[in-house]
PDB file of C-alpha atoms in Angstrom:
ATOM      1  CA  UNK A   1      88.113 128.721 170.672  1.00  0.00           C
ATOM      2  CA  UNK A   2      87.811 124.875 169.731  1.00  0.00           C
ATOM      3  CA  UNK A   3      89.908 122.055 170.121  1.00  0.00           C
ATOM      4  CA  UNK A   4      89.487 120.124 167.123  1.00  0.00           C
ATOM      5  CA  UNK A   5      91.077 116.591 167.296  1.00  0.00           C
ATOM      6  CA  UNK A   6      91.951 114.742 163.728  1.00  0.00           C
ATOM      7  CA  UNK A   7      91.833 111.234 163.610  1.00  0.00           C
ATOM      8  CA  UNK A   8      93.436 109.489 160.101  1.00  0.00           C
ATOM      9  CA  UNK A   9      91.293 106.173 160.134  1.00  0.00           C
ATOM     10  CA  UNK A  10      91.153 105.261 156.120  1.00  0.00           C
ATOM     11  CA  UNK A  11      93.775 102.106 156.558  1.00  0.00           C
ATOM     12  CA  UNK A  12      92.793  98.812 155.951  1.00  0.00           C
ATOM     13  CA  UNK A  13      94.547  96.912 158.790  1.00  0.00           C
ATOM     14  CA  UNK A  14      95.845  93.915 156.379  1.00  0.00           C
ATOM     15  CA  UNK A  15      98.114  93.122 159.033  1.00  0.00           C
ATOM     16  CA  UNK A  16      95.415  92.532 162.165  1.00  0.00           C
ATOM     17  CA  UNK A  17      93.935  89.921 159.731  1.00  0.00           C
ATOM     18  CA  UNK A  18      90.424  91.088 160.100  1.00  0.00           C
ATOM     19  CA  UNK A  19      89.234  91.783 156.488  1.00  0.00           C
ATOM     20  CA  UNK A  20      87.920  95.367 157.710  1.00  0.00           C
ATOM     21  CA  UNK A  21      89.212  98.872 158.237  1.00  0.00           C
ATOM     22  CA  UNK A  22      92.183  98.967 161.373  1.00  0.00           C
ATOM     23  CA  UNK A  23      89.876 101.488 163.060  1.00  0.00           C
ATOM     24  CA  UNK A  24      87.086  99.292 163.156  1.00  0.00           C
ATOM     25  CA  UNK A  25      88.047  96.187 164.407  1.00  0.00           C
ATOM     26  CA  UNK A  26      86.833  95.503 167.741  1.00  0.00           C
ATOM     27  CA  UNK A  27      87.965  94.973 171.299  1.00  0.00           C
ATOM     28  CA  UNK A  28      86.375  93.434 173.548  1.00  0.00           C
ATOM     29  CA  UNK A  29      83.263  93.935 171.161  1.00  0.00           C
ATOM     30  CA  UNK A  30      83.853  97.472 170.953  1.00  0.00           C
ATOM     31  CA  UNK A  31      85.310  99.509 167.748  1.00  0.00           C
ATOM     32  CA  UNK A  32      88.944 100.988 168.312  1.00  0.00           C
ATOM     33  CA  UNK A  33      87.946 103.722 166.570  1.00  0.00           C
ATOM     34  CA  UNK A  34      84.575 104.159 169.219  1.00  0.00           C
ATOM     35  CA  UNK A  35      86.924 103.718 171.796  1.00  0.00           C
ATOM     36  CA  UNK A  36      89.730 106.498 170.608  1.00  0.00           C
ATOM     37  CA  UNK A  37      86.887 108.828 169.983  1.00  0.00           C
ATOM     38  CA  UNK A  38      85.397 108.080 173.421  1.00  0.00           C
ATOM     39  CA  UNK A  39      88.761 109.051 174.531  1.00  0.00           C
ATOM     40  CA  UNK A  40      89.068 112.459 173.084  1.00  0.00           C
ATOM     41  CA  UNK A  41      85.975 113.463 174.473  1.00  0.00           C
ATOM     42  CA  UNK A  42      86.314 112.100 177.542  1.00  0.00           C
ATOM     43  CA  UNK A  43      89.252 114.574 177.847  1.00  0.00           C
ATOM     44  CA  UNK A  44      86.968 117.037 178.578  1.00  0.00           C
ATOM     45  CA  UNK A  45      89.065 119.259 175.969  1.00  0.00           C
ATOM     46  CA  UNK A  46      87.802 118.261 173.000  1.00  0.00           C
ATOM     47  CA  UNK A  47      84.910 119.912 171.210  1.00  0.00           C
ATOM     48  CA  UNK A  48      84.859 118.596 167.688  1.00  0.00           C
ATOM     49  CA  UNK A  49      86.411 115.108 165.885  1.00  0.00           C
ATOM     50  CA  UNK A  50      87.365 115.362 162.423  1.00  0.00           C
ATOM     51  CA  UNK A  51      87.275 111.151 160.938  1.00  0.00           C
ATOM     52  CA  UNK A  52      89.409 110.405 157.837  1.00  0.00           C
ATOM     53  CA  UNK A  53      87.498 107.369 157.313  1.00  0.00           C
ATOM     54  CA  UNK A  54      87.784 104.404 154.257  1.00  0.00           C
ATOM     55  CA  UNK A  55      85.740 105.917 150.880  1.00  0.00           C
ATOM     56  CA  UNK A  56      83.263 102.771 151.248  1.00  0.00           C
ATOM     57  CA  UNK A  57      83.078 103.175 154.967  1.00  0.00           C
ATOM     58  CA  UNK A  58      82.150 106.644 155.522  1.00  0.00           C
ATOM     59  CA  UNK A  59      78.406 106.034 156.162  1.00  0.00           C
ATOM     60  CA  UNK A  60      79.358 103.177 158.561  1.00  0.00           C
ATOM     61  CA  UNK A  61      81.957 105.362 160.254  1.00  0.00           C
ATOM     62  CA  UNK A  62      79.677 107.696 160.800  1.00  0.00           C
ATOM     63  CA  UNK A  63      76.713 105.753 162.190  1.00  0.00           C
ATOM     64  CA  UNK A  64      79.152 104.153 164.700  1.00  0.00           C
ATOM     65  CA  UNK A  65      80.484 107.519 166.212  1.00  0.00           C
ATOM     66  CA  UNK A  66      77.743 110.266 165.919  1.00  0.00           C
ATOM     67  CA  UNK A  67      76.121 109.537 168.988  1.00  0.00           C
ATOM     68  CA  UNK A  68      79.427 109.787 170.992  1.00  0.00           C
ATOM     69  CA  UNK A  69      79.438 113.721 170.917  1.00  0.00           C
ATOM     70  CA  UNK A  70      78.642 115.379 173.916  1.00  0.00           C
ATOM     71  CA  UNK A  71      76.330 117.992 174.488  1.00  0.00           C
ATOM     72  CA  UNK A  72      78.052 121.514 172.020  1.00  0.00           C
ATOM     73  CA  UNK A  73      80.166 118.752 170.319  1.00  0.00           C
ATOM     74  CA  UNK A  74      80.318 116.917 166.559  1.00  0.00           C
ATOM     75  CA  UNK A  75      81.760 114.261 164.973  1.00  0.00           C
ATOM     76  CA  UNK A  76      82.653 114.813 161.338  1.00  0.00           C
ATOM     77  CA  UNK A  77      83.244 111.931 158.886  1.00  0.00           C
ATOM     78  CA  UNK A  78      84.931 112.033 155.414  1.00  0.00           C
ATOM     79  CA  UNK A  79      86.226 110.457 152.855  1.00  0.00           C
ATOM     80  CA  UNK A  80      90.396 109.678 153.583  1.00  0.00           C
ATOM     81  CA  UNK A  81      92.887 109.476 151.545  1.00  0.00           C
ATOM     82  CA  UNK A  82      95.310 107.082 150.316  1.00  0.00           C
ATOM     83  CA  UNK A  83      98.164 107.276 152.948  1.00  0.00           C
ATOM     84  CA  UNK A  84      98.201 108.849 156.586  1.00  0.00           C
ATOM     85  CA  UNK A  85      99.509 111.873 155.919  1.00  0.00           C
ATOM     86  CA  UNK A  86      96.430 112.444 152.753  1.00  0.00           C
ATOM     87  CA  UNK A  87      94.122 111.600 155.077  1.00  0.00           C
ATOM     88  CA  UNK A  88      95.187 114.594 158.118  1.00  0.00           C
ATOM     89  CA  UNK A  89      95.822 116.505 155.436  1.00  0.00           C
ATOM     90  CA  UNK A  90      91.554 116.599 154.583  1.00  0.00           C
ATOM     91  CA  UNK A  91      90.661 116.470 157.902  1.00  0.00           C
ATOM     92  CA  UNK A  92      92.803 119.314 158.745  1.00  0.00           C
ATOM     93  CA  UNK A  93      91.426 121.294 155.615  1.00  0.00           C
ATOM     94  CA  UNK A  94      88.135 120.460 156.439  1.00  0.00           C
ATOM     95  CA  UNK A  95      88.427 121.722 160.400  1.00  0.00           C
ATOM     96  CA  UNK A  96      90.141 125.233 159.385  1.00  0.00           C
ATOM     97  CA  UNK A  97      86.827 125.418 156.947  1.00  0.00           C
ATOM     98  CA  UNK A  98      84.109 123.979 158.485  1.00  0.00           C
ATOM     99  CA  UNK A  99      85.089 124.453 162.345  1.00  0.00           C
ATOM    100  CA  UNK A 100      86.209 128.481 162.149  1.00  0.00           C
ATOM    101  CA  UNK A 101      87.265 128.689 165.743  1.00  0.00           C
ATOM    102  CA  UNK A 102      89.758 126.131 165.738  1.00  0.00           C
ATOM    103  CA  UNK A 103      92.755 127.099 167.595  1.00  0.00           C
ATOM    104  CA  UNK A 104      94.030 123.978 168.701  1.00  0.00           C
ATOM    105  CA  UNK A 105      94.448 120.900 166.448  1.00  0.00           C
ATOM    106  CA  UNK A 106      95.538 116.789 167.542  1.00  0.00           C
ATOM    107  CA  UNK A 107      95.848 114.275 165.569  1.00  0.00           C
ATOM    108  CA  UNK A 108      95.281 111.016 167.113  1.00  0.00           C
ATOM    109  CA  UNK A 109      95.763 107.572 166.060  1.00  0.00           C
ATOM    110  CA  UNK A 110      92.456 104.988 166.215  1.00  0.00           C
ATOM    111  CA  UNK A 111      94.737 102.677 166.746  1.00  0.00           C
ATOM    112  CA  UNK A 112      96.151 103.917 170.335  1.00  0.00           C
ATOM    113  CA  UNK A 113      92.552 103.630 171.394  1.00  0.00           C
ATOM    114  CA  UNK A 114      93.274 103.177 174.965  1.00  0.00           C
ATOM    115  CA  UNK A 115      95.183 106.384 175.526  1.00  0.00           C
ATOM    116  CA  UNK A 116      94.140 107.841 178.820  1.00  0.00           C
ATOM    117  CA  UNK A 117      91.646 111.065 178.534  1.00  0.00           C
ATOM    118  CA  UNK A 118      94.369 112.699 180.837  1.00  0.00           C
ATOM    119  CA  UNK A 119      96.911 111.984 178.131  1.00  0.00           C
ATOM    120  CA  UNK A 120      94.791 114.052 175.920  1.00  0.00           C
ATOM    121  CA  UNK A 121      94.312 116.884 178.751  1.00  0.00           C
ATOM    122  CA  UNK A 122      98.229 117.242 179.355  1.00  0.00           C
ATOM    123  CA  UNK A 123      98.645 117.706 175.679  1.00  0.00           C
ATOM    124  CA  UNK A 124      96.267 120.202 175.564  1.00  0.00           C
ATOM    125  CA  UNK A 125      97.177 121.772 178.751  1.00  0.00           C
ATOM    126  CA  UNK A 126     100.623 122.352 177.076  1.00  0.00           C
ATOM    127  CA  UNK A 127      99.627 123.779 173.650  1.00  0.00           C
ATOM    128  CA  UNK A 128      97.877 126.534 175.820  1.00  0.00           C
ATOM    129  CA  UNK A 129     100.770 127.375 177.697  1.00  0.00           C
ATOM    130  CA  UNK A 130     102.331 128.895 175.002  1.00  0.00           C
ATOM    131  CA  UNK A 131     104.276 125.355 173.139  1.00  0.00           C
ATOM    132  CA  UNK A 132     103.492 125.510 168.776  1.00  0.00           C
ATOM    133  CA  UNK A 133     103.935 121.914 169.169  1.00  0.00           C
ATOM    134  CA  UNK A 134     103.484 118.849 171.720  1.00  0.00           C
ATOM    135  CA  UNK A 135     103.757 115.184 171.686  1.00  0.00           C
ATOM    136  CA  UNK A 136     103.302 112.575 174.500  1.00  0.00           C
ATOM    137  CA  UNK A 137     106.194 110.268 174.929  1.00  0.00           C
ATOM    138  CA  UNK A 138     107.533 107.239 177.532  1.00  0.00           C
ATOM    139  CA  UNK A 139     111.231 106.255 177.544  1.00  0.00           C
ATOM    140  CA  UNK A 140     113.044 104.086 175.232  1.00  0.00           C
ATOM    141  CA  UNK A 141     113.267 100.587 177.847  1.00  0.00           C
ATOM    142  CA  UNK A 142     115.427  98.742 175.116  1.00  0.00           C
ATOM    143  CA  UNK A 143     119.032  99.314 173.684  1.00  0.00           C
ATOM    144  CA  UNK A 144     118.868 100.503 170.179  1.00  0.00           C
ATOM    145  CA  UNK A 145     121.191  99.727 167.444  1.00  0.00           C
ATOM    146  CA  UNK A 146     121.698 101.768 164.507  1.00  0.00           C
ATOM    147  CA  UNK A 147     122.588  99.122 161.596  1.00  0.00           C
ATOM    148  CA  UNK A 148     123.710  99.483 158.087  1.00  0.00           C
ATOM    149  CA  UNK A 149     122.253  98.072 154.759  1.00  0.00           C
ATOM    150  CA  UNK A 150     123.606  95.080 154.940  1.00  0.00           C
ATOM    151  CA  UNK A 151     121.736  94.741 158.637  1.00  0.00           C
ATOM    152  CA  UNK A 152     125.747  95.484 160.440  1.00  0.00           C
ATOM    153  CA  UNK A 153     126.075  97.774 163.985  1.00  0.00           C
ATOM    154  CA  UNK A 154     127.650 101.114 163.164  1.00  0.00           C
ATOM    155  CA  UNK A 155     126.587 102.327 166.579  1.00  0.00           C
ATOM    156  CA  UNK A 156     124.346 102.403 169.881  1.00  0.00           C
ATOM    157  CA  UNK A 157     122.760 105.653 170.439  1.00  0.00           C
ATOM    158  CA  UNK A 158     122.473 106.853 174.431  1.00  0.00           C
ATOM    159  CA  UNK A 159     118.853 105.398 174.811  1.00  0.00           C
ATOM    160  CA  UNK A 160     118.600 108.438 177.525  1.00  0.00           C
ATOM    161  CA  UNK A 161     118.281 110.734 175.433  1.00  0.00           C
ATOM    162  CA  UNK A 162     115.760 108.810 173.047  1.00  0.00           C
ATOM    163  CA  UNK A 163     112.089 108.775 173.291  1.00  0.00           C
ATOM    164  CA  UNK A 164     108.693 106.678 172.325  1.00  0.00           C
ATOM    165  CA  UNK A 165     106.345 108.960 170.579  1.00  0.00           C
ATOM    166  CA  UNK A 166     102.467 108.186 171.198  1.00  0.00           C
ATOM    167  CA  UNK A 167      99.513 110.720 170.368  1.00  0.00           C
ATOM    168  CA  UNK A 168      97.552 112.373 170.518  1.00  0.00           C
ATOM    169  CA  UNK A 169     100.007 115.113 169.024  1.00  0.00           C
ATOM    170  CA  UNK A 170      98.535 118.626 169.420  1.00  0.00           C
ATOM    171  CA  UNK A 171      99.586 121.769 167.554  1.00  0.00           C
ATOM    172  CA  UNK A 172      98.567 125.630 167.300  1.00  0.00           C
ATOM    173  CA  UNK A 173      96.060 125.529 164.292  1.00  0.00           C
ATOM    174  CA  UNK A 174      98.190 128.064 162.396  1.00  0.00           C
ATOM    175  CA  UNK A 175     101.588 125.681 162.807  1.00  0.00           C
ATOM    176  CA  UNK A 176     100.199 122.318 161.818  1.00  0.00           C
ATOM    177  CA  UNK A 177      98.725 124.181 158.600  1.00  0.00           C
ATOM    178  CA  UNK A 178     102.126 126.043 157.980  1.00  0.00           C
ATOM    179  CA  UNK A 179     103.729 122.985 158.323  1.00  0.00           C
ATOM    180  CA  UNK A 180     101.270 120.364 155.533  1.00  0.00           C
ATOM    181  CA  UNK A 181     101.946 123.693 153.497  1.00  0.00           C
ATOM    182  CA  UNK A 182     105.180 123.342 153.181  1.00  0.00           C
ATOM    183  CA  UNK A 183     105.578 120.454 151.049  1.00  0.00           C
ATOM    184  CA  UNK A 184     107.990 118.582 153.278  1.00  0.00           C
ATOM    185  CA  UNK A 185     107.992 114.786 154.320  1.00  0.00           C
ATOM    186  CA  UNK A 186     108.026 113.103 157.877  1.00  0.00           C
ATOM    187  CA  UNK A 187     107.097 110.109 159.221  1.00  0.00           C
ATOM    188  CA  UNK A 188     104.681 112.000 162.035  1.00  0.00           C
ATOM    189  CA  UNK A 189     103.081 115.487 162.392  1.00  0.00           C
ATOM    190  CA  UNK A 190     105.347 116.728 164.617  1.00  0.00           C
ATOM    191  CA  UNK A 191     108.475 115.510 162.738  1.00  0.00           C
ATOM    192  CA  UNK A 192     106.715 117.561 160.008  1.00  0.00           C
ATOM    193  CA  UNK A 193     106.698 120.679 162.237  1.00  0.00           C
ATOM    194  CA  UNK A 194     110.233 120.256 163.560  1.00  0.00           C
ATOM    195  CA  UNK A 195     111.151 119.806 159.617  1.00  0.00           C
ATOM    196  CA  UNK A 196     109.415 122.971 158.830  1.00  0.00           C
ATOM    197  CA  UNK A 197     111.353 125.070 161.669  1.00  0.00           C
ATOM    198  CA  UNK A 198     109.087 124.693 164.817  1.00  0.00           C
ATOM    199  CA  UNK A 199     110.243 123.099 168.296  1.00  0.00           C
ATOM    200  CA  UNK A 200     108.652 120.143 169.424  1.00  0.00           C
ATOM    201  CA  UNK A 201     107.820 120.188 173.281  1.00  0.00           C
ATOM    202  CA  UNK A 202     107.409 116.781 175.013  1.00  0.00           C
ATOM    203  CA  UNK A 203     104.968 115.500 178.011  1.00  0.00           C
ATOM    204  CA  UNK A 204     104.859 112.029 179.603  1.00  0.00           C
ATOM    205  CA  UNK A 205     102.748 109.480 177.741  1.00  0.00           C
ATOM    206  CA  UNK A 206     100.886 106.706 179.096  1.00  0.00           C
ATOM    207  CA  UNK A 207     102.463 102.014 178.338  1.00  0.00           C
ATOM    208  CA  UNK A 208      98.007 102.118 177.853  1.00  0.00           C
ATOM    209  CA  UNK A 209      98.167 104.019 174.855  1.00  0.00           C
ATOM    210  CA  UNK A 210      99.931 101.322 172.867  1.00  0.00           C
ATOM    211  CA  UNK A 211      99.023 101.396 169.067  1.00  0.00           C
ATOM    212  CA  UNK A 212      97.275  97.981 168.103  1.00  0.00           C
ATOM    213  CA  UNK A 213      98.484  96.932 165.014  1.00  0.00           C
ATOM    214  CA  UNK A 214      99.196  93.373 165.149  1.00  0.00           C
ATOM    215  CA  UNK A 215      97.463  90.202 166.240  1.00  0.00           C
ATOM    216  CA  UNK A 216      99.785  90.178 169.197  1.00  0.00           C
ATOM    217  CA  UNK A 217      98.871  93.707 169.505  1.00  0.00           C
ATOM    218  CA  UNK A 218      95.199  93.033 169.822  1.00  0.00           C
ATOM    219  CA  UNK A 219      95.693  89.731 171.879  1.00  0.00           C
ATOM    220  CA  UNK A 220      97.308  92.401 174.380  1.00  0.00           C
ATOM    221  CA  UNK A 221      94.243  94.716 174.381  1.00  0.00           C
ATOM    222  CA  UNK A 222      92.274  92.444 174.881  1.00  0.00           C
ATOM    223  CA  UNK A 223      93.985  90.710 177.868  1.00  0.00           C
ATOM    224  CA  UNK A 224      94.043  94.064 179.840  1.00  0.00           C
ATOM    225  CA  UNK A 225      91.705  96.016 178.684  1.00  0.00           C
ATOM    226  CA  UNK A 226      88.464  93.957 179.598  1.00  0.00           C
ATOM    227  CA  UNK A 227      85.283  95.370 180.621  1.00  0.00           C
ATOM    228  CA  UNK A 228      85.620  98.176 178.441  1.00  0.00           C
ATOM    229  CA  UNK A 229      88.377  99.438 181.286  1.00  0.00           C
ATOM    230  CA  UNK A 230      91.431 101.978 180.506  1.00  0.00           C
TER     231      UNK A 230
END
């Protein structure tokens, strides 16, 4: 049975400023999205990538990742679509086609391209014990304020009991399709899957796999993460 891990990479990134798709900006001279795939199979759980890539970029995508696949592995590229949730939706059609075995299914952002591989493991560790869904999460260090329209506090939520969601988020095969069949909305995959009905179990994520969407963001990256080091 495979683990088949989804990554959405279509967006353009306006806000890193680099006039090219998020997922391929570099790091340290390296593509994020090289380095999230490098990731995933570095897990040692992954068998198969499914890439969501920009329309124009496929063939680019493509030559920049196919040679990452280890020995009884495969990168796929297509064609995304025109928000996130378009784009995992394809990829996840195309896996369930193309990829029969699939069992397992995460979806993984290029842009949290320094997630640890054992990140990736724990998630998948957890889907095989038996949980529909998982997600990777660190504590909420901040107070939070819940503010009205006009930008006023109506309240402070108990921060203990609130969580930062990372990814990769991993589901049973059968749930994540139940769930993009349903016709509901969420911000994330797994909010999809709790919408649809399904619990949502939780493992400890990792302050590397920040998402990189900002200058700052990639300033960051590039401060710690020299050398090509997680």
């Amino acid at each position: 049975m495979s683990v088949v891990a989804l990554v959405p990479a279509a967006g353009r990134g306006e806000r890193l400023g680099y006039g090219m798709p998020k997922a391929l900006v570099p790091v340290n001279g390296v593509p994020l999205l090289t380095r999230a795939v490098q990731g995933l199979f570095a897990s040692g759980q992954v068998q198969h990538v499914v890439i969501a890539a920009p329309p124009s970029d496929v063939d680019l995508v493509h030559t920049a990742t196919a040679s990452l696949a280890p020995a009884g592995g495969a990168v796929h590229v297509l064609s995304g679509g025109a928000e996130r949730t378009d784009s995992v939706r394809l990829a996840l059609e195309h896996a369930l086609r193309v990829i029969p075995d699939t069992s397992i299914v995460l979806v993984h952002d290029a842009a949290r391209a320094f997630t640890p591989p054992q990140v990736v493991a724990d998630v998948v560790a957890a889907v095989r014990d038996g949980h529909d869904a998982v997600i990777p999460v660190l504590p909420v260090a901040d107070t939070i304020k819940q503010v009205d329209e006009v930008g006023v506090v109506v309240s402070t939520p108990d921060r203990a009991g609130l969580r930062v969601v990372q990814t990769p988020q991993g589901f049973r095969a059968e749930t994540l399709r139940a769930a993009y069949c349903s016709g509901i909305a969420a911000t994330d995959d797994a909010g999809l899957v709790e919408k649809n009905g399904g619990k949502v179990h939780t493992v400890p994520g990792h302050p590397h796999a920040m998402k990189i969407t900002t200058p700052f963001d990639l300033a960051v990256a590039e401060a710690l993460f020299t050398g090509g080091q997680q």
